[in-house]
PDB file of C-alpha atoms in Angstrom:
ATOM      1  CA  MET A  71       0.000   0.000   0.000  1.00 46.00           C
ATOM      2  CA  GLU A  72       1.237   3.448  -0.920  1.00 50.00           C
ATOM      3  CA  ASP A  73      -0.141   4.886   2.339  1.00 79.00           C
ATOM      4  CA  ARG A  74       0.887   1.976   4.572  1.00 90.00           C
ATOM      5  CA  VAL A  75       2.041   3.270   7.960  1.00 96.00           C
ATOM      6  CA  ARG A  76       3.639   1.862  11.119  1.00 96.00           C
ATOM      7  CA  VAL A  77       1.608   2.535  14.266  1.00 97.00           C
ATOM      8  CA  VAL A  78       2.092   2.280  18.028  1.00 97.00           C
ATOM      9  CA  ILE A  79      -1.123   2.257  20.062  1.00 97.00           C
ATOM     10  CA  ALA A  80      -1.217   3.439  23.691  1.00 95.00           C
ATOM     11  CA  GLU A  81      -4.563   2.600  25.306  1.00 93.00           C
ATOM     12  CA  ASP A  82      -5.183   1.037  28.716  1.00 91.00           C
ATOM     13  CA  SER A  83      -8.437  -0.637  27.665  1.00 90.00           C
ATOM     14  CA  VAL A  84      -7.333  -3.956  26.178  1.00 92.00           C
ATOM     15  CA  LEU A  85     -10.621  -4.274  24.305  1.00 91.00           C
ATOM     16  CA  LEU A  86     -10.277  -0.870  22.641  1.00 91.00           C
ATOM     17  CA  ARG A  87      -6.566  -1.394  21.974  1.00 93.00           C
ATOM     18  CA  GLU A  88      -7.277  -4.668  20.221  1.00 93.00           C
ATOM     19  CA  GLY A  89     -10.154  -3.083  18.336  1.00 92.00           C
ATOM     20  CA  LEU A  90      -7.971  -0.248  17.054  1.00 93.00           C
ATOM     21  CA  THR A  91      -5.308  -2.757  16.071  1.00 95.00           C
ATOM     22  CA  ARG A  92      -7.837  -4.776  14.096  1.00 94.00           C
ATOM     23  CA  LEU A  93      -9.220  -1.685  12.336  1.00 92.00           C
ATOM     24  CA  LEU A  94      -5.766  -0.650  11.186  1.00 95.00           C
ATOM     25  CA  THR A  95      -4.326  -4.047  10.289  1.00 95.00           C
ATOM     26  CA  ASP A  96      -7.448  -4.973   8.324  1.00 93.00           C
ATOM     27  CA  ARG A  97      -6.678  -1.963   6.125  1.00 93.00           C
ATOM     28  CA  GLY A  98      -3.078  -2.945   5.531  1.00 93.00           C
ATOM     29  CA  HIS A  99      -1.279  -0.914   8.203  1.00 96.00           C
ATOM     30  CA  ASP A 100       1.315  -2.255  10.635  1.00 96.00           C
ATOM     31  CA  VAL A 101       0.620  -1.966  14.364  1.00 96.00           C
ATOM     32  CA  VAL A 102       4.133  -2.561  15.652  1.00 97.00           C
ATOM     33  CA  ALA A 103       3.372  -2.235  19.376  1.00 96.00           C
ATOM     34  CA  GLY A 104       0.527  -1.796  21.838  1.00 95.00           C
ATOM     35  CA  VAL A 105       0.969  -0.495  25.392  1.00 95.00           C
ATOM     36  CA  GLY A 106      -1.270   0.369  28.318  1.00 92.00           C
ATOM     37  CA  ASP A 107       0.256   3.462  29.951  1.00 92.00           C
ATOM     38  CA  GLY A 108       2.322   6.564  29.264  1.00 90.00           C
ATOM     39  CA  GLU A 109       5.516   5.232  30.813  1.00 92.00           C
ATOM     40  CA  ALA A 110       5.404   2.126  28.637  1.00 94.00           C
ATOM     41  CA  LEU A 111       4.759   4.323  25.586  1.00 94.00           C
ATOM     42  CA  ILE A 112       7.883   6.409  26.225  1.00 94.00           C
ATOM     43  CA  LYS A 113       9.951   3.278  26.847  1.00 95.00           C
ATOM     44  CA  THR A 114       8.689   1.619  23.667  1.00 96.00           C
ATOM     45  CA  ILE A 115       9.382   4.635  21.452  1.00 95.00           C
ATOM     46  CA  THR A 116      12.847   5.022  23.004  1.00 95.00           C
ATOM     47  CA  GLU A 117      13.600   1.401  22.144  1.00 96.00           C
ATOM     48  CA  PHE A 118      12.415   1.873  18.560  1.00 96.00           C
ATOM     49  CA  ALA A 119      14.573   4.998  18.279  1.00 94.00           C
ATOM     50  CA  ALA A 120      17.637   3.045  19.456  1.00 95.00           C
ATOM     51  CA  GLN A 121      16.978   0.561  16.646  1.00 95.00           C
ATOM     52  CA  ASP A 122      16.482   3.385  14.126  1.00 94.00           C
ATOM     53  CA  ALA A 123      12.977   2.027  13.571  1.00 95.00           C
ATOM     54  CA  LEU A 124      10.635   4.746  14.819  1.00 96.00           C
ATOM     55  CA  PRO A 125       6.949   4.310  13.956  1.00 96.00           C
ATOM     56  CA  ASP A 126       5.189   6.763  11.670  1.00 96.00           C
ATOM     57  CA  VAL A 127       2.498   7.608  14.199  1.00 96.00           C
ATOM     58  CA  VAL A 128       1.455   7.052  17.811  1.00 96.00           C
ATOM     59  CA  VAL A 129      -2.243   6.751  18.667  1.00 96.00           C
ATOM     60  CA  ALA A 130      -2.657   7.493  22.373  1.00 93.00           C
ATOM     61  CA  ASP A 131      -5.481   7.890  24.860  1.00 92.00           C
ATOM     62  CA  VAL A 132      -5.374  11.203  26.748  1.00 87.00           C
ATOM     63  CA  ARG A 133      -6.069   9.553  30.107  1.00 86.00           C
ATOM     64  CA  MET A 134      -4.082   6.464  31.135  1.00 86.00           C
ATOM     65  CA  PRO A 135      -2.807   4.792  34.318  1.00 84.00           C
ATOM     66  CA  PRO A 136      -1.834   5.270  37.024  1.00 83.00           C
ATOM     67  CA  THR A 137      -4.003   8.332  37.755  1.00 83.00           C
ATOM     68  CA  HIS A 138      -6.137   8.358  34.584  1.00 81.00           C
ATOM     69  CA  THR A 139      -5.782  12.132  34.274  1.00 79.00           C
ATOM     70  CA  ASP A 140      -3.263  13.351  31.717  1.00 81.00           C
ATOM     71  CA  GLU A 141      -0.580  10.658  31.437  1.00 85.00           C
ATOM     72  CA  GLY A 142      -1.344   9.963  27.803  1.00 86.00           C
ATOM     73  CA  VAL A 143      -1.210  13.522  26.572  1.00 84.00           C
ATOM     74  CA  ARG A 144       1.887  14.255  28.674  1.00 86.00           C
ATOM     75  CA  ALA A 145       3.635  11.332  27.023  1.00 90.00           C
ATOM     76  CA  ALA A 146       2.435  12.548  23.613  1.00 87.00           C
ATOM     77  CA  VAL A 147       3.812  16.054  24.194  1.00 85.00           C
ATOM     78  CA  GLN A 148       7.120  14.575  25.387  1.00 88.00           C
ATOM     79  CA  LEU A 149       7.336  12.400  22.274  1.00 89.00           C
ATOM     80  CA  ARG A 150       6.627  15.342  19.961  1.00 86.00           C
ATOM     81  CA  LYS A 151       9.554  17.194  21.489  1.00 86.00           C
ATOM     82  CA  ALA A 152      11.953  14.232  21.423  1.00 90.00           C
ATOM     83  CA  HIS A 153      10.909  12.794  18.058  1.00 92.00           C
ATOM     84  CA  PRO A 154       9.231  15.503  15.944  1.00 88.00           C
ATOM     85  CA  GLY A 155       9.135  13.193  12.915  1.00 90.00           C
ATOM     86  CA  VAL A 156       6.672  10.851  14.651  1.00 94.00           C
ATOM     87  CA  GLY A 157       3.038  11.817  14.228  1.00 93.00           C
ATOM     88  CA  VAL A 158       0.859  11.893  17.346  1.00 93.00           C
ATOM     89  CA  LEU A 159      -2.905  11.332  17.308  1.00 93.00           C
ATOM     90  CA  VAL A 160      -4.581  11.482  20.721  1.00 90.00           C
ATOM     91  CA  LEU A 161      -8.019  10.126  21.534  1.00 91.00           C
ATOM     92  CA  SER A 162     -10.242  11.549  24.251  1.00 86.00           C
ATOM     93  CA  GLN A 163     -13.688  10.813  25.634  1.00 83.00           C
ATOM     94  CA  TYR A 164     -14.441  14.539  25.845  1.00 74.00           C
ATOM     95  CA  VAL A 165     -13.019  17.765  24.448  1.00 70.00           C
ATOM     96  CA  GLU A 166     -10.346  18.846  26.940  1.00 70.00           C
ATOM     97  CA  GLU A 167      -9.299  22.262  25.724  1.00 69.00           C
ATOM     98  CA  GLN A 168      -6.177  22.545  27.849  1.00 69.00           C
ATOM     99  CA  TYR A 169      -4.775  19.289  26.508  1.00 70.00           C
ATOM    100  CA  ALA A 170      -5.691  20.143  22.919  1.00 72.00           C
ATOM    101  CA  THR A 171      -3.936  23.498  23.228  1.00 71.00           C
ATOM    102  CA  GLU A 172      -0.815  21.941  24.749  1.00 72.00           C
ATOM    103  CA  LEU A 173      -0.644  19.294  22.042  1.00 75.00           C
ATOM    104  CA  LEU A 174      -1.017  21.850  19.246  1.00 73.00           C
ATOM    105  CA  ALA A 175       1.723  24.098  20.589  1.00 69.00           C
ATOM    106  CA  GLY A 176       5.183  23.946  19.056  1.00 62.00           C
ATOM    107  CA  SER A 177       5.941  21.802  16.028  1.00 59.00           C
ATOM    108  CA  SER A 178       3.542  22.027  13.100  1.00 56.00           C
ATOM    109  CA  ARG A 179       4.035  18.473  11.856  1.00 71.00           C
ATOM    110  CA  GLY A 180       1.840  15.448  12.373  1.00 87.00           C
ATOM    111  CA  VAL A 181      -0.709  16.129  15.084  1.00 88.00           C
ATOM    112  CA  GLY A 182      -4.282  15.056  15.718  1.00 88.00           C
ATOM    113  CA  TYR A 183      -6.932  15.189  18.432  1.00 87.00           C
ATOM    114  CA  LEU A 184     -10.086  13.106  17.995  1.00 89.00           C
ATOM    115  CA  LEU A 185     -12.972  12.158  20.235  1.00 87.00           C
ATOM    116  CA  LYS A 186     -13.289   8.410  20.763  1.00 85.00           C
ATOM    117  CA  ASP A 187     -16.737   8.442  19.185  1.00 82.00           C
ATOM    118  CA  ARG A 188     -14.971   9.273  15.912  1.00 77.00           C
ATOM    119  CA  VAL A 189     -13.382   5.795  15.927  1.00 80.00           C
ATOM    120  CA  ALA A 190     -16.805   4.395  15.037  1.00 80.00           C
ATOM    121  CA  GLU A 191     -16.507   6.202  11.701  1.00 84.00           C
ATOM    122  CA  VAL A 192     -13.884   3.715  10.581  1.00 88.00           C
ATOM    123  CA  ARG A 193     -12.861   5.256   7.279  1.00 88.00           C
ATOM    124  CA  GLU A 194     -12.493   8.740   8.769  1.00 87.00           C
ATOM    125  CA  PHE A 195     -10.476   7.378  11.686  1.00 91.00           C
ATOM    126  CA  VAL A 196      -8.078   5.395   9.497  1.00 92.00           C
ATOM    127  CA  ASP A 197      -7.720   8.361   7.114  1.00 91.00           C
ATOM    128  CA  ALA A 198      -6.867  10.542  10.131  1.00 91.00           C
ATOM    129  CA  VAL A 199      -4.180   8.104  11.293  1.00 94.00           C
ATOM    130  CA  VAL A 200      -2.588   8.083   7.833  1.00 94.00           C
ATOM    131  CA  ARG A 201      -2.823  11.865   7.490  1.00 91.00           C
ATOM    132  CA  VAL A 202      -1.088  12.457  10.833  1.00 93.00           C
ATOM    133  CA  ALA A 203       1.537   9.817  10.027  1.00 94.00           C
ATOM    134  CA  GLN A 204       2.336  11.728   6.848  1.00 92.00           C
ATOM    135  CA  GLY A 205       2.774  15.016   8.707  1.00 89.00           C
ATOM    136  CA  GLY A 206      -0.754  16.340   8.339  1.00 87.00           C
ATOM    137  CA  THR A 207      -3.454  17.398  10.779  1.00 85.00           C
ATOM    138  CA  ALA A 208      -6.594  15.681  12.065  1.00 85.00           C
ATOM    139  CA  LEU A 209      -8.770  17.641  14.487  1.00 82.00           C
ATOM    140  CA  ASP A 210     -12.195  16.643  15.674  1.00 81.00           C
ATOM    141  CA  PRO A 211     -14.888  19.147  14.673  1.00 78.00           C
ATOM    142  CA  GLU A 212     -15.863  19.470  18.343  1.00 78.00           C
ATOM    143  CA  VAL A 213     -12.300  20.428  19.253  1.00 72.00           C
ATOM    144  CA  VAL A 214     -12.236  23.000  16.469  1.00 70.00           C
ATOM    145  CA  ALA A 215     -15.585  24.410  17.584  1.00 69.00           C
ATOM    146  CA  GLN A 216     -14.370  24.909  21.150  1.00 69.00           C
ATOM    147  CA  LEU A 217     -11.076  26.492  20.097  1.00 63.00           C
ATOM    148  CA  LEU A 218     -12.826  28.833  17.695  1.00 57.00           C
ATOM    149  CA  GLY A 219     -15.500  29.554  20.304  1.00 59.00           C
ATOM    150  CA  ARG A 220     -12.872  30.649  22.791  1.00 56.00           C
ATOM    151  CA  SER A 221     -11.221  32.777  20.149  1.00 49.00           C
ATOM    152  CA  ARG A 222     -14.495  34.494  19.335  1.00 49.00           C
ATOM    153  CA  LYS A 223     -14.788  35.466  22.983  1.00 45.00           C
ATOM    154  CA  GLN A 224     -11.365  37.068  22.663  1.00 50.00           C
ATOM    155  CA  ASP A 225     -12.581  38.844  19.499  1.00 55.00           C
ATOM    156  CA  VAL A 226      -9.638  37.421  17.544  1.00 59.00           C
ATOM    157  CA  LEU A 227     -11.812  36.561  14.565  1.00 68.00           C
ATOM    158  CA  ALA A 228     -13.930  39.710  14.585  1.00 72.00           C
ATOM    159  CA  GLY A 229     -12.749  40.693  11.107  1.00 77.00           C
ATOM    160  CA  LEU A 230     -13.844  37.460   9.421  1.00 78.00           C
ATOM    161  CA  THR A 231     -17.154  37.040   7.624  1.00 85.00           C
ATOM    162  CA  PRO A 232     -19.451  34.148   8.662  1.00 87.00           C
ATOM    163  CA  ARG A 233     -18.406  32.232   5.527  1.00 90.00           C
ATOM    164  CA  GLU A 234     -14.721  32.796   6.281  1.00 87.00           C
ATOM    165  CA  ARG A 235     -15.254  31.490   9.826  1.00 82.00           C
ATOM    166  CA  GLU A 236     -16.904  28.405   8.343  1.00 87.00           C
ATOM    167  CA  VAL A 237     -14.000  27.854   5.950  1.00 88.00           C
ATOM    168  CA  LEU A 238     -11.502  28.355   8.798  1.00 83.00           C
ATOM    169  CA  GLY A 239     -13.282  25.729  10.891  1.00 81.00           C
ATOM    170  CA  LEU A 240     -13.134  23.211   8.044  1.00 83.00           C
ATOM    171  CA  MET A 241      -9.468  24.030   7.430  1.00 79.00           C
ATOM    172  CA  ALA A 242      -8.730  23.371  11.088  1.00 76.00           C
ATOM    173  CA  GLU A 243     -10.313  19.911  10.753  1.00 76.00           C
ATOM    174  CA  GLY A 244      -7.624  19.130   8.176  1.00 75.00           C
ATOM    175  CA  ARG A 245      -9.818  19.471   5.069  1.00 79.00           C
ATOM    176  CA  THR A 246      -8.225  20.341   1.737  1.00 84.00           C
ATOM    177  CA  ASN A 247      -9.545  23.220  -0.353  1.00 89.00           C
ATOM    178  CA  SER A 248     -11.282  20.746  -2.660  1.00 91.00           C
ATOM    179  CA  ALA A 249     -12.922  18.985   0.287  1.00 90.00           C
ATOM    180  CA  ILE A 250     -14.095  22.338   1.681  1.00 91.00           C
ATOM    181  CA  ALA A 251     -15.534  23.244  -1.711  1.00 93.00           C
ATOM    182  CA  ARG A 252     -17.500  19.988  -1.805  1.00 92.00           C
ATOM    183  CA  GLN A 253     -18.743  20.474   1.752  1.00 91.00           C
ATOM    184  CA  LEU A 254     -19.924  24.037   1.103  1.00 93.00           C
ATOM    185  CA  VAL A 255     -21.058  23.325  -2.473  1.00 92.00           C
ATOM    186  CA  VAL A 256     -18.945  26.120  -3.955  1.00 93.00           C
ATOM    187  CA  SER A 257     -16.109  26.257  -6.483  1.00 93.00           C
ATOM    188  CA  ASP A 258     -12.472  25.590  -5.629  1.00 93.00           C
ATOM    189  CA  GLY A 259     -11.736  29.148  -6.695  1.00 92.00           C
ATOM    190  CA  ALA A 260     -14.225  30.535  -4.186  1.00 93.00           C
ATOM    191  CA  VAL A 261     -12.570  28.559  -1.390  1.00 92.00           C
ATOM    192  CA  GLU A 262      -9.119  29.757  -2.429  1.00 90.00           C
ATOM    193  CA  LYS A 263     -10.368  33.342  -2.261  1.00 90.00           C
ATOM    194  CA  HIS A 264     -11.811  32.789   1.222  1.00 89.00           C
ATOM    195  CA  VAL A 265      -8.544  31.201   2.399  1.00 84.00           C
ATOM    196  CA  SER A 266      -6.518  34.133   1.046  1.00 82.00           C
ATOM    197  CA  ASN A 267      -8.829  36.586   2.816  1.00 83.00           C
ATOM    198  CA  ILE A 268      -8.525  34.659   6.095  1.00 80.00           C
ATOM    199  CA  PHE A 269      -4.749  34.811   6.080  1.00 75.00           C
ATOM    200  CA  LEU A 270      -4.794  38.462   5.048  1.00 74.00           C
ATOM    201  CA  LYS A 271      -7.157  39.424   7.876  1.00 76.00           C
ATOM    202  CA  LEU A 272      -5.275  37.371  10.462  1.00 70.00           C
ATOM    203  CA  GLY A 273      -1.928  38.756   9.316  1.00 65.00           C
ATOM    204  CA  LEU A 274      -0.636  35.300   8.378  1.00 63.00           C
ATOM    205  CA  SER A 275       1.435  34.425   5.324  1.00 52.00           C
ATOM    206  CA  PRO A 276       0.099  31.362   3.459  1.00 49.00           C
ATOM    207  CA  SER A 277       2.488  28.411   3.307  1.00 47.00           C
ATOM    208  CA  ASP A 278       2.715  25.605   0.792  1.00 44.00           C
ATOM    209  CA  GLY A 279       1.338  22.775   2.920  1.00 46.00           C
ATOM    210  CA  ASP A 280      -2.338  22.694   3.876  1.00 46.00           C
ATOM    211  CA  HIS A 281      -1.567  21.239   7.316  1.00 49.00           C
ATOM    212  CA  ARG A 282       0.965  23.995   7.945  1.00 51.00           C
ATOM    213  CA  ARG A 283      -1.625  26.612   7.101  1.00 65.00           C
ATOM    214  CA  VAL A 284      -4.057  24.960   9.483  1.00 60.00           C
ATOM    215  CA  LEU A 285      -1.582  24.915  12.329  1.00 50.00           C
ATOM    216  CA  ALA A 286      -0.509  28.478  11.645  1.00 47.00           C
ATOM    217  CA  VAL A 287      -4.109  29.487  12.201  1.00 61.00           C
ATOM    218  CA  LEU A 288      -4.441  27.319  15.304  1.00 64.00           C
ATOM    219  CA  THR A 289      -1.196  28.643  16.740  1.00 47.00           C
ATOM    220  CA  TYR A 290      -2.519  32.166  16.243  1.00 49.00           C
ATOM    221  CA  LEU A 291      -5.836  31.270  17.880  1.00 55.00           C
ATOM    222  CA  ASN A 292      -4.049  29.655  20.829  1.00 55.00           C
ATOM    223  CA  SER A 293      -1.667  32.583  21.413  1.00 42.00           C
TER     224      SER A 293
END
């Protein structure tokens, strides 16, 4: 497979961990390790690094043992700093804005934050894993809505039109211009114009990669 990726799964629920493994392997991807806590995740990735065999992406639960608070996301943030080439996709039962903000800070490569309910949408979940593994972005619409909602309170987006806000939200989910055009039933050219206006109004210079543009916007919103 052209998009075949190597995955490490960190999830303390054995049932969910095995389920995620099955979803990915059934679609031709390689789950090279599965662990149940943040400490084991760090140890496993360190061992892979020593063998020069880092995975393409880590899929990790936000909350893991021993306290079931933030061990998973802490490990994910640590991994992003130590191994920026490894994509990190975290799963959470609820939108936890603080953790989403912390995860999105820093490097603009390979990051995702999805609600666990999204796993039920198998194709979207697997596409998100591949996208993050390849250095892209995958953000749950609920996460985007909360981040943009907070920004509206700070009046950061006051200069954007309602349509531009809608386009920005879809960009932040990791959608391409073509995908946004299909969603909004408009032309690709119209979306490109909206995107240009968004960056102009936010004082951001467009970059070549869609995921980099998305994270530039999110970094601005989180500042």
